[in-house]
């Protein structure tokens, strides 16, 4: 039992550790690697959910109560259960954001940037721009602000690449405003807010990105609406997990407090 617990804890750490390592590899030079890494992340999370957690449940039931192994299993299980359960909730919420329709009155659309490759719009960013285009067709008096600066020694900013994509898909250049300084989501919203004076603004971003972006907007006092685009399946695992971990990073005290509270309740009930 003790060895099974150690092995299971190791597998748990590897599942999350390898996934985080894959997330940190931001720039892949082939779509084959992108698909492979996302599939690996999906399999690791599936192993965690279908194998690791059930084994932990078995161990907590059969290990000697209050032993070191039992306490170790309880701590790791609690952290893993909270992390996995909240990830599932986050994925469900993100998918549900696709149901939100564009408001009846819009003066500005803000499309949040994402990394571009060799001056080309990657698939995840393309879905955001396509969503903005579809929304703009019913609000053609609105402006489209594209936000994103120059990252990773690129020659052109994300905003300029996004603007070229919009023009190529029929959006008049006079309707596009480029914000070319932002390097992250917070800056996207902060810098764009200096260009936008109307509260009738719709932020367009990916489904996995809505919760974090909307949280930032509320902190800035921006009462903007959000609509989301559907993320291509082959990009879902790592993009969803990355933004989920970003939310935990931003609200680590909530996660730590919830973990300690749950541990306390479990010890009392035991």
PDB file of C-alpha atoms in Angstrom, residues 100 102-103 106 108-113 124-147 162-163 165-167 169-172 175-177 202-206 226-230:
ATOM      1  CA  UNK A 100     -23.475  34.751 -25.540  1.00  0.00           C
ATOM      2  CA  UNK A 102     -23.390  40.216 -29.523  1.00  0.00           C
ATOM      3  CA  UNK A 103     -25.330  43.126 -27.916  1.00  0.00           C
ATOM      4  CA  UNK A 106     -22.129  48.357 -30.327  1.00  0.00           C
ATOM      5  CA  UNK A 108     -16.486  49.509 -30.761  1.00  0.00           C
ATOM      6  CA  UNK A 109     -15.134  45.976 -31.021  1.00  0.00           C
ATOM      7  CA  UNK A 110     -11.875  45.167 -29.270  1.00  0.00           C
ATOM      8  CA  UNK A 111     -10.059  42.053 -30.449  1.00  0.00           C
ATOM      9  CA  UNK A 112      -7.419  40.853 -27.981  1.00  0.00           C
ATOM     10  CA  UNK A 113      -4.148  39.796 -29.548  1.00  0.00           C
ATOM     11  CA  UNK A 124      -6.570  30.483 -32.448  1.00  0.00           C
ATOM     12  CA  UNK A 125      -6.199  34.175 -33.293  1.00  0.00           C
ATOM     13  CA  UNK A 126      -7.941  33.630 -36.638  1.00  0.00           C
ATOM     14  CA  UNK A 127     -11.069  32.395 -34.841  1.00  0.00           C
ATOM     15  CA  UNK A 128     -11.133  35.602 -32.782  1.00  0.00           C
ATOM     16  CA  UNK A 129     -10.840  37.749 -35.879  1.00  0.00           C
ATOM     17  CA  UNK A 130     -13.459  35.706 -37.734  1.00  0.00           C
ATOM     18  CA  UNK A 131     -15.828  36.181 -34.790  1.00  0.00           C
ATOM     19  CA  UNK A 132     -15.197  39.934 -34.862  1.00  0.00           C
ATOM     20  CA  UNK A 133     -15.855  40.019 -38.605  1.00  0.00           C
ATOM     21  CA  UNK A 134     -19.165  38.189 -38.213  1.00  0.00           C
ATOM     22  CA  UNK A 135     -20.238  40.519 -35.406  1.00  0.00           C
ATOM     23  CA  UNK A 136     -19.164  43.629 -37.324  1.00  0.00           C
ATOM     24  CA  UNK A 137     -21.338  42.669 -40.299  1.00  0.00           C
ATOM     25  CA  UNK A 138     -24.404  43.454 -38.187  1.00  0.00           C
ATOM     26  CA  UNK A 139     -22.826  46.590 -36.654  1.00  0.00           C
ATOM     27  CA  UNK A 140     -20.980  48.172 -39.577  1.00  0.00           C
ATOM     28  CA  UNK A 141     -20.868  51.617 -38.009  1.00  0.00           C
ATOM     29  CA  UNK A 142     -18.613  50.277 -35.238  1.00  0.00           C
ATOM     30  CA  UNK A 143     -14.845  50.502 -35.157  1.00  0.00           C
ATOM     31  CA  UNK A 144     -12.617  47.443 -34.631  1.00  0.00           C
ATOM     32  CA  UNK A 145      -9.655  47.952 -32.327  1.00  0.00           C
ATOM     33  CA  UNK A 146      -6.975  45.284 -32.623  1.00  0.00           C
ATOM     34  CA  UNK A 147      -4.530  45.130 -29.733  1.00  0.00           C
ATOM     35  CA  UNK A 162      -4.476  41.317 -37.274  1.00  0.00           C
ATOM     36  CA  UNK A 163      -5.402  44.468 -39.176  1.00  0.00           C
ATOM     37  CA  UNK A 165      -6.162  39.869 -41.839  1.00  0.00           C
ATOM     38  CA  UNK A 166      -9.295  41.953 -41.296  1.00  0.00           C
ATOM     39  CA  UNK A 167      -8.677  44.022 -44.427  1.00  0.00           C
ATOM     40  CA  UNK A 169     -11.480  39.614 -45.250  1.00  0.00           C
ATOM     41  CA  UNK A 170     -13.406  42.697 -46.291  1.00  0.00           C
ATOM     42  CA  UNK A 171     -13.199  45.089 -43.335  1.00  0.00           C
ATOM     43  CA  UNK A 172     -12.516  48.680 -44.506  1.00  0.00           C
ATOM     44  CA  UNK A 175     -12.821  51.031 -39.544  1.00  0.00           C
ATOM     45  CA  UNK A 176      -9.686  49.536 -37.946  1.00  0.00           C
ATOM     46  CA  UNK A 177      -7.629  51.046 -35.134  1.00  0.00           C
ATOM     47  CA  UNK A 202     -17.581  44.406 -27.101  1.00  0.00           C
ATOM     48  CA  UNK A 203     -14.376  42.514 -26.378  1.00  0.00           C
ATOM     49  CA  UNK A 204     -13.754  39.566 -28.692  1.00  0.00           C
ATOM     50  CA  UNK A 205     -11.462  36.817 -27.474  1.00  0.00           C
ATOM     51  CA  UNK A 206     -11.218  33.039 -27.275  1.00  0.00           C
ATOM     52  CA  UNK A 226     -17.535  39.933 -23.989  1.00  0.00           C
ATOM     53  CA  UNK A 227     -18.155  37.484 -26.800  1.00  0.00           C
ATOM     54  CA  UNK A 228     -15.997  34.464 -27.466  1.00  0.00           C
ATOM     55  CA  UNK A 229     -14.785  32.389 -30.370  1.00  0.00           C
ATOM     56  CA  UNK A 230     -14.547  28.619 -30.407  1.00  0.00           C
TER      57      UNK A 230
END
